[in-house]
PDB file of C-alpha atoms in Angstrom:
ATOM      1  CA  UNK A   1       6.082  12.784 -14.484  1.00 63.00           C
ATOM      2  CA  UNK A   2       4.676  15.799 -16.280  1.00 72.00           C
ATOM      3  CA  UNK A   3       5.085  13.989 -19.595  1.00 76.00           C
ATOM      4  CA  UNK A   4       2.836  11.188 -18.303  1.00 71.00           C
ATOM      5  CA  UNK A   5       0.287  13.690 -16.982  1.00 76.00           C
ATOM      6  CA  UNK A   6       1.128  12.949 -13.349  1.00 68.00           C
ATOM      7  CA  UNK A   7       1.465  15.650 -10.734  1.00 68.00           C
ATOM      8  CA  UNK A   8       3.848  15.131  -7.814  1.00 63.00           C
ATOM      9  CA  UNK A   9       2.312  14.797  -4.380  1.00 61.00           C
ATOM     10  CA  UNK A  10       2.543  17.925  -2.318  1.00 60.00           C
ATOM     11  CA  UNK A  11       2.563  18.148   1.440  1.00 61.00           C
ATOM     12  CA  UNK A  12       4.026  19.983   4.346  1.00 63.00           C
ATOM     13  CA  UNK A  13       7.045  18.697   6.244  1.00 62.00           C
ATOM     14  CA  UNK A  14       7.991  18.373   9.885  1.00 60.00           C
ATOM     15  CA  UNK A  15       4.449  18.547  11.198  1.00 58.00           C
ATOM     16  CA  UNK A  16       1.502  16.246  11.812  1.00 53.00           C
ATOM     17  CA  UNK A  17       0.613  16.333   8.121  1.00 59.00           C
ATOM     18  CA  UNK A  18       3.903  14.710   7.090  1.00 66.00           C
ATOM     19  CA  UNK A  19       3.086  11.128   6.157  1.00 80.00           C
ATOM     20  CA  UNK A  20       6.151   9.009   6.848  1.00 80.00           C
ATOM     21  CA  UNK A  21       4.194   5.756   6.534  1.00 80.00           C
ATOM     22  CA  UNK A  22       3.062   6.591   3.005  1.00 82.00           C
ATOM     23  CA  UNK A  23       6.614   7.520   2.055  1.00 86.00           C
ATOM     24  CA  UNK A  24       7.848   4.181   3.426  1.00 88.00           C
ATOM     25  CA  UNK A  25       5.287   2.257   1.380  1.00 90.00           C
ATOM     26  CA  UNK A  26       6.124   4.299  -1.716  1.00 92.00           C
ATOM     27  CA  UNK A  27       9.796   3.455  -1.181  1.00 93.00           C
ATOM     28  CA  UNK A  28       9.022  -0.266  -0.916  1.00 94.00           C
ATOM     29  CA  UNK A  29       6.927  -0.086  -4.080  1.00 96.00           C
ATOM     30  CA  UNK A  30       9.674   1.658  -6.011  1.00 95.00           C
ATOM     31  CA  UNK A  31      12.345  -0.770  -4.792  1.00 96.00           C
ATOM     32  CA  UNK A  32      10.304  -3.949  -5.267  1.00 95.00           C
ATOM     33  CA  UNK A  33       8.483  -3.099  -8.488  1.00 96.00           C
ATOM     34  CA  UNK A  34       9.682  -0.068 -10.390  1.00 96.00           C
ATOM     35  CA  UNK A  35      13.452  -0.406 -10.070  1.00 96.00           C
ATOM     36  CA  UNK A  36      13.673  -4.205  -9.872  1.00 95.00           C
ATOM     37  CA  UNK A  37      11.402  -5.012 -12.805  1.00 94.00           C
ATOM     38  CA  UNK A  38      12.123  -2.094 -15.137  1.00 89.00           C
ATOM     39  CA  UNK A  39      12.836  -0.746 -17.643  1.00 94.00           C
ATOM     40  CA  UNK A  40       9.161  -0.480 -18.541  1.00 96.00           C
ATOM     41  CA  UNK A  41       7.973  -0.542 -22.139  1.00 97.00           C
ATOM     42  CA  UNK A  42       4.486   0.877 -21.585  1.00 97.00           C
ATOM     43  CA  UNK A  43       2.489   2.782 -19.001  1.00 96.00           C
ATOM     44  CA  UNK A  44      -0.010  -0.089 -19.019  1.00 98.00           C
ATOM     45  CA  UNK A  45       2.735  -2.516 -17.952  1.00 97.00           C
ATOM     46  CA  UNK A  46       3.499  -0.292 -14.956  1.00 97.00           C
ATOM     47  CA  UNK A  47      -0.208  -0.053 -14.106  1.00 97.00           C
ATOM     48  CA  UNK A  48      -0.644  -3.837 -14.208  1.00 98.00           C
ATOM     49  CA  UNK A  49       2.475  -4.439 -12.119  1.00 97.00           C
ATOM     50  CA  UNK A  50       1.245  -1.843  -9.626  1.00 97.00           C
ATOM     51  CA  UNK A  51      -2.174  -3.485  -9.302  1.00 98.00           C
ATOM     52  CA  UNK A  52      -0.539  -6.880  -8.783  1.00 98.00           C
ATOM     53  CA  UNK A  53       1.857  -5.510  -6.152  1.00 98.00           C
ATOM     54  CA  UNK A  54      -0.904  -3.718  -4.227  1.00 97.00           C
ATOM     55  CA  UNK A  55      -3.014  -6.902  -4.207  1.00 98.00           C
ATOM     56  CA  UNK A  56      -0.044  -8.912  -2.921  1.00 98.00           C
ATOM     57  CA  UNK A  57       0.872  -6.212  -0.374  1.00 96.00           C
ATOM     58  CA  UNK A  58      -2.648  -6.125   1.099  1.00 97.00           C
ATOM     59  CA  UNK A  59      -3.863  -9.722   0.704  1.00 98.00           C
ATOM     60  CA  UNK A  60      -0.825 -12.035   0.794  1.00 98.00           C
ATOM     61  CA  UNK A  61       2.059 -10.309   2.614  1.00 97.00           C
ATOM     62  CA  UNK A  62       2.385 -11.708   6.135  1.00 97.00           C
ATOM     63  CA  UNK A  63       3.038  -9.109   8.816  1.00 96.00           C
ATOM     64  CA  UNK A  64       4.664 -10.137  12.090  1.00 97.00           C
ATOM     65  CA  UNK A  65       3.175  -7.288  14.149  1.00 95.00           C
ATOM     66  CA  UNK A  66      -0.301  -8.421  13.009  1.00 96.00           C
ATOM     67  CA  UNK A  67       0.221 -12.056  14.031  1.00 97.00           C
ATOM     68  CA  UNK A  68       1.607 -13.162  10.660  1.00 98.00           C
ATOM     69  CA  UNK A  69      -1.612 -12.535   8.755  1.00 98.00           C
ATOM     70  CA  UNK A  70      -2.063 -10.247   5.742  1.00 98.00           C
ATOM     71  CA  UNK A  71      -3.262  -6.693   6.440  1.00 97.00           C
ATOM     72  CA  UNK A  72      -6.617  -7.213   4.674  1.00 98.00           C
ATOM     73  CA  UNK A  73      -7.333 -10.314   6.755  1.00 98.00           C
ATOM     74  CA  UNK A  74      -6.373  -8.512   9.962  1.00 98.00           C
ATOM     75  CA  UNK A  75      -8.661  -5.608   9.089  1.00 97.00           C
ATOM     76  CA  UNK A  76     -11.575  -7.915   8.221  1.00 97.00           C
ATOM     77  CA  UNK A  77     -11.127  -9.756  11.536  1.00 97.00           C
ATOM     78  CA  UNK A  78     -11.034  -6.438  13.382  1.00 96.00           C
ATOM     79  CA  UNK A  79     -14.305  -5.243  11.846  1.00 97.00           C
ATOM     80  CA  UNK A  80     -15.955  -8.627  12.418  1.00 95.00           C
ATOM     81  CA  UNK A  81     -14.904  -8.511  16.079  1.00 94.00           C
ATOM     82  CA  UNK A  82     -16.173  -4.931  16.479  1.00 94.00           C
ATOM     83  CA  UNK A  83     -19.513  -5.861  14.903  1.00 92.00           C
ATOM     84  CA  UNK A  84     -19.817  -8.800  17.301  1.00 88.00           C
ATOM     85  CA  UNK A  85     -19.085  -6.560  20.279  1.00 87.00           C
ATOM     86  CA  UNK A  86     -21.665  -4.005  19.152  1.00 81.00           C
ATOM     87  CA  UNK A  87     -24.295  -6.734  18.793  1.00 78.00           C
ATOM     88  CA  UNK A  88     -23.775  -7.894  22.392  1.00 76.00           C
ATOM     89  CA  UNK A  89     -23.997  -4.398  23.907  1.00 65.00           C
TER      90      UNK A  89
END
């Protein structure tokens, strides 16, 4: 990581600042992109694959707990609903 100019994330453990959700997503990313599609020839190839995966993860991945809609769609619907509620109050 140091060779690429990247610093590792730093955080505390076993308290409210521990971010298990972020670690889960990082694990999915590594399993689905980095390890499955490597070895990587360039840093740019990793960057492009990362951008594509994040777009898929947010805009195309269907999530059961959200009613089988992508997270971005669920969030947009949520904000639209909240704006509609605020307008009627």
